[in-house]
Amino acid sequence: MNIHLNKESTKFLYLLLLADFIFILLDCLHKMGLRQVSDPIFSIETDLGYAEVYQYIKEYWIVILISIVAIKRKQIVYFSWSLFFTYLLFDDSLRIHEKFGHYVADALELQPMFQLRAQDMGELIVSLLSSLLLFSIIGASYYFSDAVAKQVSKHLFILIMLLAFFGVFVDMLHAAITWNKVIWGLVEDGGEMIIMSIIVWYVFSLRDNPSNHANTNANV
């Protein structure tokens, strides 16, 4: 089966990406020192800035949309994915991995290495442990799902790996590499925004007929 993308979902993706690029542009203008956007709230790296709140909204949409799919399709793996994105929303908004990363770093007496702070190492451990737990739940429910739900889960897993690339790997590089900090920050946060928009669009397009997503060949 092929993915049939109707005009509604395609336009939604374009709107999401357009908003992302506007926030990225504002961030660039902010870093260039433009007076009209001098407030840090215009930076995509600022906690509770405009761009970050937009990310929270997208994560909230994902939780709601995938929960609707779970209820309609009665597949437990969708509920597991809903749990995963709920944690992601709380983690981003409440800084769970940062707060617990501090405790882990102190408890394990971690030492800085590879230009990374002990705090960075603690955050990485918390992120890995929470991901292991959540993916274990998804993996267990995966085996009780039908073929379509399994294929959707594979697509979501790939998208999450892309999100982790920017949110974890590039974030570690951002912390470790001392040159071009501005560029690394832009790549990290800008990449996360774009991948999150793609996930929103993907889950949004599942709401009517997830079976259309059983093949990665798209007909637009």
Short mmCIF file of C-alpha atoms in Angstrom, two decimals:
data_model
loop_
_atom_site.label_atom_id
_atom_site.label_comp_id
_atom_site.label_asym_id
_atom_site.label_seq_id
_atom_site.Cartn_x
_atom_site.Cartn_y
_atom_site.Cartn_z
CA MET A 1 0.00 0.00 0.00
CA ASN A 2 1.11 3.58 -0.65
CA ILE A 3 0.90 6.70 1.44
CA HIS A 4 -1.73 8.94 -0.08
CA LEU A 5 -1.15 12.50 1.07
CA ASN A 6 -4.23 14.63 0.64
CA LYS A 7 -3.96 18.37 0.13
CA GLU A 8 -5.09 19.03 3.69
CA SER A 9 -2.21 17.16 5.34
CA THR A 10 0.34 18.42 2.80
CA LYS A 11 -0.66 22.04 3.39
CA PHE A 12 -0.47 21.42 7.13
CA LEU A 13 3.14 20.25 6.75
CA TYR A 14 4.00 23.34 4.70
CA LEU A 15 2.49 25.60 7.37
CA LEU A 16 4.43 23.84 10.14
CA LEU A 17 7.71 24.13 8.24
CA LEU A 18 7.01 27.76 7.33
CA ALA A 19 6.58 28.59 11.02
CA ASP A 20 9.83 26.74 11.80
CA PHE A 21 11.77 28.72 9.21
CA ILE A 22 10.30 31.99 10.49
CA PHE A 23 11.50 31.18 14.01
CA ILE A 24 14.92 30.17 12.63
CA LEU A 25 15.10 33.44 10.65
CA LEU A 26 14.17 35.45 13.75
CA ASP A 27 16.91 33.62 15.66
CA CYS A 28 19.46 34.50 12.98
CA LEU A 29 18.38 38.16 13.01
CA HIS A 30 18.58 38.13 16.82
CA LYS A 31 22.13 36.78 16.71
CA MET A 32 23.05 39.41 14.12
CA GLY A 33 22.00 42.08 16.62
CA LEU A 34 18.91 43.45 14.85
CA ARG A 35 17.31 45.89 17.29
CA GLN A 36 13.72 44.84 16.58
CA VAL A 37 14.44 41.28 17.72
CA SER A 38 17.07 41.98 20.37
CA ASP A 39 15.00 40.39 23.15
CA PRO A 40 16.31 36.84 23.91
CA ILE A 41 12.73 35.59 23.67
CA PHE A 42 13.22 35.59 19.87
CA SER A 43 16.09 33.09 20.11
CA ILE A 44 15.28 29.41 19.49
CA GLU A 45 17.72 28.54 22.30
CA THR A 46 15.92 30.57 24.99
CA ASP A 47 13.98 28.66 27.64
CA LEU A 48 10.27 29.51 27.26
CA GLY A 49 11.06 31.63 24.20
CA TYR A 50 8.57 31.85 21.34
CA ALA A 51 10.16 28.98 19.40
CA GLU A 52 10.37 26.69 22.42
CA VAL A 53 6.72 27.26 23.34
CA TYR A 54 5.86 26.43 19.73
CA GLN A 55 7.71 23.13 20.20
CA TYR A 56 5.63 22.38 23.31
CA ILE A 57 2.46 23.00 21.32
CA LYS A 58 3.59 20.57 18.62
CA GLU A 59 4.38 17.90 21.21
CA TYR A 60 0.96 18.44 22.79
CA TRP A 61 -0.67 18.02 19.37
CA ILE A 62 1.23 14.77 18.83
CA VAL A 63 0.01 13.35 22.15
CA ILE A 64 -3.61 14.27 21.39
CA LEU A 65 -3.54 13.05 17.78
CA ILE A 66 -1.87 9.72 18.48
CA SER A 67 -4.20 9.14 21.44
CA ILE A 68 -7.15 9.62 19.07
CA VAL A 69 -5.61 7.07 16.69
CA ALA A 70 -5.09 4.67 19.60
CA ILE A 71 -8.73 4.94 20.64
CA LYS A 72 -10.03 4.55 17.08
CA ARG A 73 -7.74 1.66 16.11
CA LYS A 74 -7.62 -0.05 19.52
CA GLN A 75 -3.93 -0.88 19.12
CA ILE A 76 -1.94 -0.77 22.34
CA VAL A 77 1.26 0.28 20.57
CA TYR A 78 -0.33 3.66 19.77
CA PHE A 79 -1.02 4.17 23.49
CA SER A 80 2.65 3.34 24.13
CA TRP A 81 3.73 5.97 21.62
CA SER A 82 1.34 8.43 23.27
CA LEU A 83 3.10 7.73 26.59
CA PHE A 84 6.48 8.31 24.94
CA PHE A 85 5.50 11.71 23.55
CA THR A 86 3.83 12.68 26.83
CA TYR A 87 7.13 12.09 28.58
CA LEU A 88 8.91 14.06 25.84
CA LEU A 89 6.56 17.00 26.42
CA PHE A 90 7.10 16.97 30.19
CA ASP A 91 10.83 16.44 29.78
CA ASP A 92 11.17 19.47 27.51
CA SER A 93 8.87 21.76 29.48
CA LEU A 94 9.94 20.74 33.01
CA ARG A 95 13.63 20.05 32.21
CA ILE A 96 13.40 16.55 33.72
CA HIS A 97 16.65 15.24 32.24
CA GLU A 98 18.50 18.39 33.28
CA LYS A 99 17.26 18.32 36.88
CA PHE A 100 17.78 14.59 37.37
CA GLY A 101 21.04 14.76 35.42
CA HIS A 102 22.38 17.05 38.13
CA TYR A 103 21.46 14.53 40.83
CA VAL A 104 22.96 11.64 38.84
CA ALA A 105 26.19 13.55 38.28
CA ASP A 106 26.48 14.23 42.01
CA ALA A 107 25.44 10.73 43.11
CA LEU A 108 27.88 8.98 40.75
CA GLU A 109 30.55 11.65 41.27
CA LEU A 110 30.95 11.96 37.52
CA GLN A 111 33.96 13.83 36.23
CA PRO A 112 34.15 16.06 33.14
CA MET A 113 35.51 14.31 30.05
CA PHE A 114 35.73 14.90 26.30
CA GLN A 115 35.04 18.59 26.96
CA LEU A 116 31.69 17.62 28.51
CA ARG A 117 30.66 18.73 31.98
CA ALA A 118 29.66 16.22 34.64
CA GLN A 119 26.16 17.72 34.28
CA ASP A 120 26.16 16.82 30.56
CA MET A 121 27.14 13.24 31.35
CA GLY A 122 24.39 12.99 33.97
CA GLU A 123 21.81 14.31 31.51
CA LEU A 124 22.91 11.76 28.92
CA ILE A 125 22.52 8.91 31.43
CA VAL A 126 19.01 10.07 32.39
CA SER A 127 18.00 10.38 28.72
CA LEU A 128 19.34 6.91 27.91
CA LEU A 129 17.61 5.25 30.89
CA SER A 130 14.26 6.93 30.25
CA SER A 131 14.47 6.06 26.54
CA LEU A 132 15.31 2.44 27.37
CA LEU A 133 12.25 2.18 29.63
CA LEU A 134 9.87 3.82 27.17
CA PHE A 135 11.13 1.89 24.16
CA SER A 136 10.84 -1.34 26.18
CA ILE A 137 7.15 -0.56 26.67
CA ILE A 138 6.74 0.24 22.97
CA GLY A 139 8.66 -2.91 22.01
CA ALA A 140 6.47 -5.12 24.21
CA SER A 141 3.26 -3.68 22.77
CA TYR A 142 4.68 -3.86 19.24
CA TYR A 143 4.36 -7.66 19.22
CA PHE A 144 0.64 -7.45 19.96
CA SER A 145 -0.03 -5.03 17.10
CA ASP A 146 -1.24 -5.59 13.56
CA ALA A 147 0.96 -5.12 10.49
CA VAL A 148 -0.08 -1.52 9.91
CA ALA A 149 0.61 -0.46 13.51
CA LYS A 150 4.00 -2.15 13.34
CA GLN A 151 4.89 -0.28 10.16
CA VAL A 152 3.76 3.02 11.66
CA SER A 153 5.91 2.27 14.73
CA LYS A 154 8.95 1.72 12.49
CA HIS A 155 8.38 5.08 10.84
CA LEU A 156 7.99 6.82 14.20
CA PHE A 157 11.13 5.13 15.51
CA ILE A 158 13.14 6.43 12.54
CA LEU A 159 11.80 9.94 13.13
CA ILE A 160 12.66 9.71 16.84
CA MET A 161 16.20 8.63 15.96
CA LEU A 162 16.50 11.71 13.76
CA LEU A 163 15.17 13.83 16.62
CA ALA A 164 17.70 12.22 18.98
CA PHE A 165 20.49 12.96 16.50
CA PHE A 166 19.86 16.68 16.89
CA GLY A 167 18.63 16.66 20.50
CA VAL A 168 21.35 14.40 21.93
CA PHE A 169 24.30 13.93 19.55
CA VAL A 170 24.44 17.49 18.17
CA ASP A 171 23.66 18.79 21.68
CA MET A 172 26.73 16.94 23.00
CA LEU A 173 28.83 18.39 20.18
CA HIS A 174 27.42 21.82 20.99
CA ALA A 175 28.59 21.42 24.59
CA ALA A 176 31.98 19.87 23.73
CA ILE A 177 33.15 21.98 20.78
CA THR A 178 34.20 25.50 21.70
CA TRP A 179 34.24 27.05 18.23
CA ASN A 180 31.16 28.25 16.31
CA LYS A 181 28.84 27.76 19.30
CA VAL A 182 26.20 29.84 17.53
CA ILE A 183 26.14 27.57 14.48
CA TRP A 184 25.95 24.38 16.57
CA GLY A 185 23.08 25.83 18.59
CA LEU A 186 21.22 26.75 15.40
CA VAL A 187 21.73 23.29 13.89
CA GLU A 188 20.64 21.56 17.10
CA ASP A 189 17.46 23.52 17.81
CA GLY A 190 16.56 24.17 14.19
CA GLY A 191 16.93 20.49 13.35
CA GLU A 192 14.75 19.50 16.31
CA MET A 193 12.04 21.93 15.22
CA ILE A 194 11.90 20.61 11.66
CA ILE A 195 11.87 16.93 12.68
CA MET A 196 9.15 17.62 15.28
CA SER A 197 7.04 19.29 12.60
CA ILE A 198 7.41 16.23 10.39
CA ILE A 199 6.29 14.01 13.28
CA VAL A 200 3.23 16.24 13.87
CA TRP A 201 2.34 16.01 10.19
CA TYR A 202 2.88 12.25 10.12
CA VAL A 203 0.65 11.62 13.16
CA PHE A 204 -1.92 14.10 11.83
CA SER A 205 -2.13 12.16 8.56
CA LEU A 206 -2.71 8.93 10.52
CA ARG A 207 -5.96 10.10 12.05
CA ASP A 208 -8.17 8.97 9.15
CA ASN A 209 -6.44 5.91 7.74
CA PRO A 210 -3.17 4.65 9.25
CA SER A 211 -3.14 1.84 6.70
CA ASN A 212 -2.10 4.37 4.09
CA HIS A 213 1.24 4.51 5.92
CA ALA A 214 2.13 0.86 5.47
CA ASN A 215 4.56 1.76 2.70
CA THR A 216 7.07 4.58 2.52
CA ASN A 217 6.40 5.26 -1.16
CA ALA A 218 4.37 8.46 -1.20
CA ASN A 219 1.97 9.62 -3.83
CA VAL A 220 1.32 13.32 -3.41
#
